[in-house]
Every structure is written in C-alpha cells, then in structure tokens.
Amino acid sequence: MEIHNTSLVWKINFFLQLFGLLLIVIGYSTKYIGKFDDYAHVGLWEACDVLNSCYDFEVTSFKNEPHLISTAWAKAARTLLGICMTGQSLVILLTLSALVIKTDKFVAWCTAGLVFFSVLVGLIGIAVAVGEIRRLFKPRYHFDYNVGWSFGLIITSLVIFAVAGILGAVEARRPAS
C-alpha cells in the first residue's frame, strides 16, 4: 500500500471530500432549502407549514392551486443534485485509489475535472430549486422568502469540493517524485 508515501495534500483533499459529501447529503434530504419567515419551509421533497402540516410534491394533488401543479422543478433539482453527489462519490473513490494504490497525474487531473463538473451541476441544481421555490410558493404563503440552512449546507459542500478540486489540480501540477 502506498498510503504512507502519499502527499499530505491528497490526505487533506480526501477528508475535505468526505466532509463535503456528508454536508450535501444532509442538505439534499432535509426540507429547509427555502423558508418563508417563520411560517413555512420547503425542501426538494416536501413543504411544511408552522403547524407541521407537510405535503409531498409527488403525491399531493394541487387542484385548488394551479400554480403548484408542476413538480418538474423538484425532479430537475433532485436529479442535478443527485448527479452532483454521484460525481462527488466517484471523486472520493478516485482519491482513495490514489491514497491506497499510487498517486498518478492522470488520476489527479481526472479527480480535479470531475470535482469541477460536479460542483457546476450542483450549483445549477440548487439554483433551480431556490428559484422555483420562490416563484411557486411565494404566492401561496405571501411572506418574505429566505434561504434555509439546508441551502447553506449544500453551498458549503460545493465550496469545500471546489477547494478539494483546487488541491487536486495543485497535486496534479506537482513534479512526479
């Protein structure tokens, strides 16, 4: 095993990636991406009001509220963030292979490229979610819209992964030892 010969940058990179993946999984699965004052909060899967009356986007019929009929935005955001998390998982596997087997420039460049791809897809996914939550739910709740802590976790995860991508690119540019 080459783990003892692997640079500190790869090891830091690996732990940043694990932490980033944990944050995005929590943010993805919780229902606090959008928040309407203290009255309601919305995630990718359901929306809830202050009385903890929650409804799932997939099973609720919005016959009385035609502005809420489309759930395509939630499916698109879920898919994009799912692609982002899949990319992040693959990055972790590539980094782990570099830690255990051998650090290789090709693996370093692949890791950096995949990181930036997954960050870009994640940014598009969270932008779709935030924009559509505001557009679709503001007419229902008539309160000021703010982003919630789930949004913060997802953005923090994407920043951490961008830093990991920069570390990967730095490692790829280092001369081979």
GROMACS .gro file of C-alpha atoms in nm:
model
  177
    1MET     CA    1   0.000   0.000   0.000
    2GLU     CA    2   0.118   0.349  -0.089
    3ILE     CA    3  -0.072   0.540   0.180
    4HIS     CA    4   0.248   0.622   0.370
    5ASN     CA    5   0.407   0.768   0.057
    6THR     CA    6   0.103   0.977  -0.040
    7SER     CA    7   0.135   1.352  -0.001
    8LEU     CA    8  -0.038   1.549   0.272
    9VAL     CA    9  -0.234   1.737   0.004
   10TRP     CA   10  -0.404   1.413  -0.108
   11LYS     CA   11  -0.489   1.324   0.251
   12ILE     CA   12  -0.637   1.667   0.324
   13ASN     CA   13  -0.820   1.651  -0.008
   14PHE     CA   14  -0.974   1.316   0.086
   15PHE     CA   15  -1.104   1.433   0.423
   16LEU     CA   16  -1.245   1.753   0.272
   17GLN     CA   17  -1.430   1.544   0.016
   18LEU     CA   18  -1.579   1.316   0.281
   19PHE     CA   19  -1.695   1.615   0.484
   20GLY     CA   20  -1.839   1.783   0.174
   21LEU     CA   21  -2.031   1.471   0.076
   22LEU     CA   22  -2.178   1.443   0.426
   23LEU     CA   23  -2.296   1.806   0.413
   24ILE     CA   24  -2.460   1.775   0.072
   25VAL     CA   25  -2.641   1.453   0.168
   26ILE     CA   26  -2.787   1.625   0.475
   27GLY     CA   27  -2.883   1.938   0.279
   28TYR     CA   28  -3.035   1.730  -0.003
   29SER     CA   29  -3.254   1.522   0.225
   30THR     CA   30  -3.388   1.791   0.459
   31LYS     CA   31  -3.672   2.036   0.399
   32TYR     CA   32  -3.516   2.373   0.477
   33ILE     CA   33  -3.386   2.494   0.140
   34GLY     CA   34  -3.641   2.775   0.131
   35LYS     CA   35  -3.805   2.946   0.426
   36PHE     CA   36  -4.098   3.187   0.443
   37ASP     CA   37  -4.050   3.390   0.761
   38ASP     CA   38  -4.144   3.158   1.045
   39TYR     CA   39  -4.449   3.026   0.866
   40ALA     CA   40  -4.329   2.762   0.621
   41HIS     CA   41  -4.021   2.580   0.493
   42VAL     CA   42  -3.965   2.392   0.170
   43GLY     CA   43  -3.716   2.131   0.056
   44LEU     CA   44  -3.673   1.916  -0.252
   45TRP     CA   45  -3.917   1.654  -0.129
   46GLU     CA   46  -4.191   1.834   0.063
   47ALA     CA   47  -4.314   2.161   0.208
   48CYS     CA   48  -4.430   2.219   0.564
   49ASP     CA   49  -4.605   2.500   0.749
   50VAL     CA   50  -4.576   2.616   1.109
   51LEU     CA   51  -4.830   2.358   1.223
   52ASN     CA   52  -4.603   2.084   1.078
   53SER     CA   53  -4.858   2.007   0.810
   54CYS     CA   54  -4.633   1.870   0.538
   55TYR     CA   55  -4.714   1.758   0.189
   56ASP     CA   56  -4.507   1.557  -0.053
   57PHE     CA   57  -4.472   1.704  -0.402
   58GLU     CA   58  -4.519   1.367  -0.571
   59VAL     CA   59  -4.843   1.252  -0.406
   60THR     CA   60  -5.028   1.577  -0.335
   61SER     CA   61  -5.287   1.693  -0.583
   62PHE     CA   62  -5.287   2.070  -0.627
   63LYS     CA   63  -5.631   2.104  -0.790
   64ASN     CA   64  -5.719   2.418  -0.594
   65GLU     CA   65  -5.380   2.578  -0.651
   66PRO     CA   66  -5.287   2.555  -1.018
   67HIS     CA   67  -4.960   2.746  -0.963
   68LEU     CA   68  -4.829   2.446  -0.766
   69ILE     CA   69  -4.920   2.174  -1.016
   70SER     CA   70  -4.577   2.131  -1.172
   71THR     CA   71  -4.327   1.924  -0.978
   72ALA     CA   72  -4.082   1.919  -1.269
   73TRP     CA   73  -3.862   2.174  -1.092
   74ALA     CA   74  -3.823   1.944  -0.789
   75LYS     CA   75  -3.742   1.647  -1.012
   76ALA     CA   76  -3.488   1.853  -1.207
   77ALA     CA   77  -3.321   1.986  -0.891
   78ARG     CA   78  -3.316   1.638  -0.734
   79THR     CA   79  -3.164   1.490  -1.049
   80LEU     CA   80  -2.897   1.758  -1.081
   81LEU     CA   81  -2.801   1.734  -0.714
   82GLY     CA   82  -2.808   1.353  -0.743
   83ILE     CA   83  -2.563   1.375  -1.035
   84CYS     CA   84  -2.352   1.610  -0.822
   85MET     CA   85  -2.347   1.365  -0.530
   86THR     CA   86  -2.267   1.075  -0.763
   87GLY     CA   87  -1.977   1.275  -0.906
   88GLN     CA   88  -1.857   1.355  -0.556
   89SER     CA   89  -1.873   0.988  -0.462
   90LEU     CA   90  -1.668   0.897  -0.769
   91VAL     CA   91  -1.416   1.167  -0.677
   92ILE     CA   92  -1.383   1.015  -0.331
   93LEU     CA   93  -1.322   0.671  -0.486
   94LEU     CA   94  -1.058   0.814  -0.722
   95THR     CA   95  -0.888   0.994  -0.436
   96LEU     CA   96  -0.900   0.681  -0.222
   97SER     CA   97  -0.744   0.482  -0.503
   98ALA     CA   98  -0.468   0.742  -0.525
   99LEU     CA   99  -0.414   0.718  -0.150
  100VAL     CA  100  -0.405   0.339  -0.138
  101ILE     CA  101  -0.259   0.237  -0.472
  102LYS     CA  102  -0.045   0.512  -0.621
  103THR     CA  103  -0.069   0.883  -0.678
  104ASP     CA  104  -0.083   0.937  -1.053
  105LYS     CA  105  -0.104   1.261  -1.253
  106PHE     CA  106  -0.384   1.120  -1.467
  107VAL     CA  107  -0.589   1.033  -1.158
  108ALA     CA  108  -0.518   1.379  -1.014
  109TRP     CA  109  -0.640   1.555  -1.330
  110CYS     CA  110  -0.945   1.328  -1.356
  111THR     CA  111  -1.028   1.399  -0.993
  112ALA     CA  112  -0.995   1.777  -1.037
  113GLY     CA  113  -1.205   1.773  -1.355
  114LEU     CA  114  -1.479   1.560  -1.201
  115VAL     CA  115  -1.485   1.785  -0.894
  116PHE     CA  116  -1.544   2.096  -1.102
  117PHE     CA  117  -1.808   1.920  -1.312
  118SER     CA  118  -1.998   1.804  -1.004
  119VAL     CA  119  -1.973   2.149  -0.842
  120LEU     CA  120  -2.112   2.313  -1.156
  121VAL     CA  121  -2.400   2.065  -1.179
  122GLY     CA  122  -2.469   2.111  -0.805
  123LEU     CA  123  -2.478   2.490  -0.843
  124ILE     CA  124  -2.725   2.462  -1.128
  125GLY     CA  125  -2.939   2.218  -0.926
  126ILE     CA  126  -2.956   2.437  -0.616
  127ALA     CA  127  -3.023   2.745  -0.832
  128VAL     CA  128  -3.318   2.568  -0.994
  129ALA     CA  129  -3.453   2.469  -0.652
  130VAL     CA  130  -3.418   2.813  -0.492
  131GLY     CA  131  -3.558   2.998  -0.792
  132GLU     CA  132  -3.856   2.771  -0.833
  133ILE     CA  133  -3.935   2.752  -0.461
  134ARG     CA  134  -3.954   3.129  -0.453
  135ARG     CA  135  -4.155   3.152  -0.775
  136LEU     CA  136  -4.406   2.881  -0.690
  137PHE     CA  137  -4.454   2.916  -0.316
  138LYS     CA  138  -4.441   3.293  -0.259
  139PRO     CA  139  -4.797   3.334  -0.398
  140ARG     CA  140  -4.915   3.068  -0.152
  141TYR     CA  141  -4.754   3.196   0.166
  142HIS     CA  142  -4.725   3.573   0.099
  143PHE     CA  143  -4.430   3.601   0.336
  144ASP     CA  144  -4.075   3.711   0.276
  145TYR     CA  145  -3.861   3.437   0.129
  146ASN     CA  146  -3.520   3.344   0.266
  147VAL     CA  147  -3.291   3.053   0.205
  148GLY     CA  148  -3.273   2.799   0.483
  149TRP     CA  149  -2.996   2.604   0.650
  150SER     CA  150  -3.023   2.314   0.403
  151PHE     CA  151  -2.930   2.558   0.127
  152GLY     CA  152  -2.634   2.669   0.338
  153LEU     CA  153  -2.516   2.310   0.381
  154ILE     CA  154  -2.534   2.244   0.007
  155ILE     CA  155  -2.345   2.564  -0.080
  156THR     CA  156  -2.084   2.490   0.189
  157SER     CA  157  -2.042   2.141   0.046
  158LEU     CA  158  -1.990   2.279  -0.304
  159VAL     CA  159  -1.732   2.529  -0.176
  160ILE     CA  160  -1.549   2.252   0.011
  161PHE     CA  161  -1.548   2.041  -0.305
  162ALA     CA  162  -1.419   2.335  -0.510
  163VAL     CA  163  -1.132   2.369  -0.262
  164ALA     CA  164  -1.070   1.995  -0.296
  165GLY     CA  165  -1.065   2.037  -0.674
  166ILE     CA  166  -0.806   2.313  -0.645
  167LEU     CA  167  -0.597   2.091  -0.418
  168GLY     CA  168  -0.628   1.812  -0.675
  169ALA     CA  169  -0.515   2.044  -0.953
  170VAL     CA  170  -0.222   2.161  -0.739
  171GLU     CA  171  -0.127   1.799  -0.678
  172ALA     CA  172  -0.155   1.721  -1.049
  173ARG     CA  173   0.088   2.002  -1.133
  174ARG     CA  174   0.349   1.887  -0.880
  175PRO     CA  175   0.651   1.718  -1.031
  176ALA     CA  176   0.649   1.341  -1.001
  177SER     CA  177   0.864   1.205  -0.724
   0.00000   0.00000   0.00000
